[in-house]
Amino acid sequence: MELIPERVMIFGTFDVFHPGHRHFVEQALAEGKQLYIVVARDATVLRFKDKVRHPETERMQALRDVFPNATVLLGDLEDPMAHVRLHRPEKI
């Protein structure tokens, strides 16, 4: 019998929320009892993409609106693993 993880954590920019993002989050929701979604900071997005289409606050709110039972967090610029240490997910 496989135990369902208590806490699952995913990371992403979610700059233009599309069906692939929805599928990704829904799959993560199905993997555990509590989902933590860590949204990349604007500065992080700029390091990987040409521009930020939607500010971090809008991206976070969009995820909260679509997935109200998930805990949506803003990434940590100083320490990318801060949320992992704090929330101790069983699955990432």
Backbone as a ProteinNet text record, in pm:
[ID]
protein_1_A
[PRIMARY]
MELIPERVMIFGTFDVFHPGHRHFVEQALAEGKQLYIVVARDATVLRFKDKVRHPETERMQALRDVFPNATVLLGDLEDPMAHVRLHRPEKI
[TERTIARY]
83.5	0	88.9	69.9	151.4	89.7	172.2	125.8	121.4	18.5	6.7	86.1	177.7	255.5	165.1	203.6	129.1	147.6	274.5	306.6	381.5	332	395	427.8	543.6	584.8	628.3	579.8	621.7	670.6	748.7	806.9	778.3	763.6	746	737.6	745.6	728.8	581.5	509.1	366	336.5	425.9	413.4	292.9	270.7	149.7	81.8	-17.5	-82	-158.8	-123.4	-182.4	-224.9	-291.7	-340.5	-230.8	-111.2	-1.3	28.7	24.2	42.6	-69.8	-192.3	-307.7	-289.5	-251.4	-230.7	-120.1	-11.4	102.2	55.6	-19	-65.9	-168.1	-258.1	-357.1	-289.7	-186.1	-111.3	-45.2	11.7	76.1	-26.6	-144.6	-251.7	-290.1	-289.9	-328.4	-222.6	-103.5	7.5	13.4	-60.3	-51.4	-171.1	-164.2	-275.1	-267.3	-147.1	-128.8	-28.4	-67.3	20.7	73.6	204.1	271.2	320.4	281	325.7	417	542.8	639.5	652.5	618.2	619	750.2	814.9	942.1	924.8	1022.5	1024	1046.5	1004.5	1024.6	1171.4	1260.3	1404	1453	1399	1436.6	1385.5	1261.8	1205.2	1290.8	1332.4	1414	1548.2	1599.8	1726.9	1711.4	1589.6	1567.6	1488.6	1413	1329	1359	1313.7	1337.2	1265.6	1146.8	1068.2	969.7	914.9	809	678.5	590.7	462.7	361.8	368.1	276.8	358.5	342.9	419.8	392.6	486.4	478.3	348.6	301	177.2	57.5	53.5	-55.4	-46.9	74	90.9	48.5	83.8	43.3	-108.5	-170	-314.9	-388.6	-338.3	-401.6	-402.6	-292.4	-286.7	-379.4	-385.2	-476.6	-621.9	-652.9	-790.3	-830.4	-740	-770.3	-756.1	-663.2	-635.8	-642	-762.1	-775.3	-729.2	-720.4	-677	-525.4	-454.8	-308.5	-253.9	-133.8	-62.7	34.6	12.5	95.8	196.1	324	432.8	518.5	579.2	672.4	812.5	885.1	1019.9	1110	1215.6	1311.9	1433.5	1461.7	1574.3	1709.6	1719.2	1847.1	1874.8	1768.3	1784.9	1674.2	1700.4	1597.6	1541	1612.7	1567.4	1499	1477.4	1420.5	1284.9	1197.2	1064.2	1070.3	1165.6	1181.6	1218.2	1313.4	1352.8	1240	1166.7	1061.1	939.4	893.7	770	793	914.8	955	860.5	847.5	760	817.4	727.9	772.1	797.4	740.4	757.9	775.1	873.9	899.8	889.7
-117.4	0	125.1	208.7	329.9	443.3	507.3	620.5	747.1	826.4	954.2	1058.5	1128.2	1231.1	1338.7	1386.8	1494.7	1624.7	1658.6	1786.9	1766.1	1833.9	1832.2	1977.2	1998.4	2134.1	2136.1	2238.6	2259.7	2403.1	2424.8	2555.5	2593.5	2722.5	2767.3	2917.4	2967	3110.6	3143.1	3058.5	3075	3213.7	3260.5	3397.5	3413.4	3317.8	3316.8	3184	3187.7	3065	3001.1	2877.7	2809	2667.7	2593.9	2459.7	2365.2	2379.8	2295.7	2322.1	2449.4	2483.2	2422.1	2436.5	2382.1	2232.2	2161.3	2017.3	1984.8	2057.6	2039.3	2054.5	2160.7	2185.8	2079.2	2041.6	1938.7	1804.8	1772.4	1649.1	1654.7	1769.8	1786	1777	1835.9	1827.2	1682.4	1600.7	1461.2	1378.1	1433.7	1359.1	1366.3	1456.8	1469.4	1539	1562	1623.5	1775.4	1831	1976.2	2014.2	2107.9	2151.7	2291.4	2304.7	2434.2	2467.5	2585.3	2631.6	2750.4	2737	2845.2	2917.5	3045.2	3127.4	3205.3	3199.3	3269.1	3420.3	3483.3	3628.5	3690.9	3816.4	3886.4	3887.1	3911	3914.8	3780.3	3673.2	3539.4	3515.8	3556.4	3540.6	3615.8	3735.5	3815.7	3750.4	3669.7	3600.3	3494.2	3438.6	3328.3	3365.5	3474.3	3515.6	3660.5	3703.8	3840.6	3944.8	3908.4	4005.2	3933.1	4008.7	3959.1	4010.8	3920.8	3963.6	3999.4	3929.5	3955.2	3961.1	4066.8	4078.6	3960.9	3936.9	3823.5	3822.9	3939.3	3944.2	3897.4	3932.9	3887.4	3737.7	3687.5	3543.7	3463.1	3512.6	3445.2	3445.6	3561.3	3571.9	3483.4	3475.5	3389.7	3243.9	3198.9	3062.3	3043.8	3141.3	3133.4	3127.6	3203.3	3204.3	3068.7	3006.2	2879.1	2760.1	2770.3	2660.6	2712.1	2741.7	2803.2	2714.9	2585.6	2496.8	2480.8	2533.9	2528.4	2647.8	2630.6	2739.7	2796.4	2921.8	2984.7	3076.1	3053.3	3126	3196	3304.3	3375.9	3322.7	3293.5	3242.4	3335.4	3280.4	3355.1	3386.8	3515.8	3556.1	3517.6	3518.4	3488.5	3339.1	3262.2	3119.7	3040.1	2986.5	2913.7	2791.9	2739.9	2622	2657.3	2784	2826.6	2761.8	2760.1	2701.9	2550.1	2486.3	2342	2312.8	2387.8	2366.3	2401.6	2507.4	2554.6	2460	2418.9	2340.5	2189.9	2147.8	2006.4	1916.3	1943.4	1857.1	1716.2	1619.8	1480.8	1454.8	1540.1	1521.5	1658.3	1669	1794.1	1764
0	0	0	-99.6	-112.5	-31.3	49.1	129.2	44.5	64.2	-6.2	70.4	2.6	72.4	132.2	246.6	311.4	232.9	202.6	138.6	6.7	-97.1	-229.7	-265	-327.2	-364.5	-510.9	-582.5	-720.6	-735.9	-839.5	-867.3	-1012	-1039	-1176.8	-1186.3	-1310.1	-1331.1	-1350.3	-1422.6	-1448.2	-1507	-1593.9	-1645.6	-1738.6	-1822.5	-1905.7	-1874.5	-1786.4	-1739.8	-1855.6	-1888.9	-2003.5	-1962.9	-2052.6	-2017.8	-1966.5	-2017.3	-1968	-1820.8	-1780.9	-1639.6	-1555.6	-1603.8	-1530.3	-1510.3	-1614.6	-1606.2	-1504.8	-1510.4	-1418.5	-1273.8	-1244.6	-1108.2	-1066.6	-1155	-1122.1	-1092	-1168.3	-1142	-1004.7	-971.6	-840.9	-728.3	-749	-648.9	-620.5	-722.7	-708.5	-635.5	-619.9	-559.9	-408.2	-346.5	-201.2	-142.2	-12.2	60.4	61.1	61.3	62.2	-46.2	-132.5	-240.4	-211.7	-223.9	-216.4	-357.3	-406.1	-537.4	-513.6	-554.2	-538.4	-672.4	-672.3	-792.7	-799.1	-913.9	-932.9	-920.6	-858	-845.8	-983.5	-999.3	-1126.5	-1167.4	-1072.2	-1102.9	-1155.5	-1103.4	-1149.5	-1291.2	-1317.5	-1451.7	-1553.2	-1518.8	-1610.8	-1642.3	-1550.5	-1576.4	-1684.2	-1698.7	-1792.3	-1916.9	-1908.9	-2021.2	-2055.8	-2172.1	-2217.3	-2133.2	-2083.6	-2007.3	-1916.7	-1823.8	-1736.6	-1793.9	-1832.2	-1889.5	-1781.8	-1669.1	-1558.7	-1430.1	-1350.7	-1226.7	-1131.8	-1044.7	-953.2	-870.7	-830.9	-751.5	-833.4	-961.2	-1048.6	-1073.6	-1092.4	-1116.7	-994.8	-877.4	-753.9	-739	-763.8	-747.9	-847.5	-969.8	-1070.2	-1022.9	-965.6	-914.6	-795.3	-707.8	-592.2	-637.8	-743.1	-794.4	-851.9	-925.6	-991.5	-895.4	-800.3	-706.5	-562.5	-513.7	-381	-265.2	-285.6	-177.7	-170.9	-269	-268.3	-190.2	-138.2	-73.7	-176.2	-215.6	-317.6	-247.8	-276.9	-212.4	-315.7	-276	-361.9	-336.8	-444.1	-431	-351.2	-297.4	-216.8	-302.9	-321.5	-406.6	-347.8	-217.3	-151.4	-141	-122.2	-96.2	-165.3	-283	-357.8	-284	-185.6	-111.7	20.5	47.4	175.9	202.3	103.6	123.5	142.6	80.6	98.1	243.2	296.9	436.4	533.5	504	593.4	595.1	477.7	467.5	460.6	434.2	432.8	352.5	222.7	140.8	130.4	123.1	100.8	-47.8	-132.6	-276.4	-342.4	-429.4	-502	-649.1
[MASK]
++++++++++++++++++++++++++++++++++++++++++++++++++++++++++++++++++++++++++++++++++++++++++++

